XYZ file of N, CA and C in Angstrom:
198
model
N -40.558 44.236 76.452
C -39.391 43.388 76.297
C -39.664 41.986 76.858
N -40.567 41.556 77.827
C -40.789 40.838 78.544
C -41.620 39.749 77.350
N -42.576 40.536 77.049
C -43.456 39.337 76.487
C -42.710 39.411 74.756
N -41.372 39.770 74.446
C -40.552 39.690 73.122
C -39.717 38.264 73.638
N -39.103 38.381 74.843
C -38.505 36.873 75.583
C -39.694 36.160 75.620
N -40.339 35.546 76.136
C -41.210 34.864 76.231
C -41.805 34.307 74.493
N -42.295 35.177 74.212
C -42.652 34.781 72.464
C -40.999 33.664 71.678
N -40.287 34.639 71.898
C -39.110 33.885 71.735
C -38.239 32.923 71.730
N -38.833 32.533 73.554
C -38.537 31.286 73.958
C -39.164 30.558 73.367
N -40.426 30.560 73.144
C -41.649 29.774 73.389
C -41.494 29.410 71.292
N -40.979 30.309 70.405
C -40.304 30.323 69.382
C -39.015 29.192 69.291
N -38.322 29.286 69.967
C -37.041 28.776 69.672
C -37.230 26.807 70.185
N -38.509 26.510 71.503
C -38.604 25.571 71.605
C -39.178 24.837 70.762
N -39.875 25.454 69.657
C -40.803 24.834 68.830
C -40.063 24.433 68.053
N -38.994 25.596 67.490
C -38.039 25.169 66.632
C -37.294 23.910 66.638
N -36.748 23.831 68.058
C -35.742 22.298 68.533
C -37.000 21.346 68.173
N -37.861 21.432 68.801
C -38.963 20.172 68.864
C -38.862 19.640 67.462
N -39.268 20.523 66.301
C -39.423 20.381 64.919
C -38.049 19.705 64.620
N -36.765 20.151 65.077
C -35.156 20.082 64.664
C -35.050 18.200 64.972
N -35.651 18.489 66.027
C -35.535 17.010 66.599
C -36.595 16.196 66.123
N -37.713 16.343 65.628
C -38.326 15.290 64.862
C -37.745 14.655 63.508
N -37.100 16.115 63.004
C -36.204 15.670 61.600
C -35.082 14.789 61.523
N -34.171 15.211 63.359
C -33.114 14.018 62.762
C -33.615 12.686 63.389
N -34.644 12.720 64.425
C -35.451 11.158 64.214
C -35.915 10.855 63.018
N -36.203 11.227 62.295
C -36.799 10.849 61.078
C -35.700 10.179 60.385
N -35.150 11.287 60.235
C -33.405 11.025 59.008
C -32.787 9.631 60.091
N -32.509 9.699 60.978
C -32.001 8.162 61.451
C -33.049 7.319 61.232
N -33.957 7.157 61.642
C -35.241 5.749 61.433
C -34.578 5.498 59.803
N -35.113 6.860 58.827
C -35.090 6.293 57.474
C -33.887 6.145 56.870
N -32.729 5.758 57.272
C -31.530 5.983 57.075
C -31.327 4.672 55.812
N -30.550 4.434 54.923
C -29.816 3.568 54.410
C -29.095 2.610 54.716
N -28.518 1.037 55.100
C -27.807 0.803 55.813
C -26.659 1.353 55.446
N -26.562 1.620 54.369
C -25.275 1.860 53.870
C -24.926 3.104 54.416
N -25.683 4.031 54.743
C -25.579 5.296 55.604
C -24.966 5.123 57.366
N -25.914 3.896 57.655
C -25.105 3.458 58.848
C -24.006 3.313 59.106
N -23.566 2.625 58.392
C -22.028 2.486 58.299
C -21.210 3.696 57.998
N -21.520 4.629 58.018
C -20.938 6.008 57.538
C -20.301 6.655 58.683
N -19.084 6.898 58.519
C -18.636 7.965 59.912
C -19.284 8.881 59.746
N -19.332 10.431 58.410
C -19.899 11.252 58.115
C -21.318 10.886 58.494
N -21.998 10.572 58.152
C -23.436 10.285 58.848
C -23.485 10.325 60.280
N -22.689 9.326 61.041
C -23.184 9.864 62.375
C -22.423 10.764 62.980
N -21.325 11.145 62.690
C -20.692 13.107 62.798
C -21.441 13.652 62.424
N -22.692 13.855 61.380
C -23.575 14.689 61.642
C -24.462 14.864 62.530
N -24.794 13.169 62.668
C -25.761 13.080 63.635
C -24.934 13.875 64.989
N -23.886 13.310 65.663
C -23.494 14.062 66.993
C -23.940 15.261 66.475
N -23.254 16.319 65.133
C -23.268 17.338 65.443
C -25.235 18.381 66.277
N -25.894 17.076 64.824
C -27.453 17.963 65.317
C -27.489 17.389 66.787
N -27.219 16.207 67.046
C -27.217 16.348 68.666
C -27.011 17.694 69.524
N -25.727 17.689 69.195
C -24.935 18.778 69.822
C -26.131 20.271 69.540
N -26.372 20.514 68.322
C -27.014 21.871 68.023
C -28.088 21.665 68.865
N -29.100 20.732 68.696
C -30.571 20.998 69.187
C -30.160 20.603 71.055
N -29.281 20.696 71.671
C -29.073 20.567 72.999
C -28.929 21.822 73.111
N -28.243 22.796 72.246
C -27.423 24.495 72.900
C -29.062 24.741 72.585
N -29.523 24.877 71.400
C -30.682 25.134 71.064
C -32.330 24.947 72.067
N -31.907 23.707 72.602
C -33.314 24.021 74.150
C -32.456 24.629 75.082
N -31.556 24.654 75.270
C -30.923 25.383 76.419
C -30.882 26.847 76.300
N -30.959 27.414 75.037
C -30.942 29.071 75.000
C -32.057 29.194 75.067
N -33.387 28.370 74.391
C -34.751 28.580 74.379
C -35.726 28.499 76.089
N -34.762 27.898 76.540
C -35.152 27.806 78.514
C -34.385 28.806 78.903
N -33.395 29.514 78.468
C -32.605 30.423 79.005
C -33.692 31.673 78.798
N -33.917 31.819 77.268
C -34.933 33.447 77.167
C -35.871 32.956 77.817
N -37.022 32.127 78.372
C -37.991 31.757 78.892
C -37.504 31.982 80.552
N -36.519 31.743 81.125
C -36.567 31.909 82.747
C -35.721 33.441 82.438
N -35.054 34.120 81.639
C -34.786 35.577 81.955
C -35.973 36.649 81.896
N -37.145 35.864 81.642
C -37.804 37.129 81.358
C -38.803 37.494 82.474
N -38.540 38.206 83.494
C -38.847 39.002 84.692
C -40.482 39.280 84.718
């Protein structure tokens, strides 16, 4: 069970890392006309918001595993 947390963690951080290169990407290459968009950056908060719970559960299975 130990080394299933660990794989996991070590899984889920890669994931954010990747999550978070994409919405750097998607903002750099943005449209201006996208800028100006409420919907655009309500998404943006939202992936904010996701890839924050997202390293935080991925450090969570990484320090529970005994």
């Amino acid at each position: 069970m130990r080394t299933l947390n660990i794989m996991s963690g070590v899984a889920v951080l890669l994931v954010t890392l990747h999550f978070g290169h994409a919405v750097h990407h998607f903002l750099l290459h943005a449209s201006p006309e996208d800028m100006r968009s409420p919907v655009f950056w309500a998404g943006m908060a939202i992936a904010v918001a996701v890839g924050i719970f997202s390293l935080i559960g991925g450090c969570l299975l990484l320090r529970r595993s005994p």
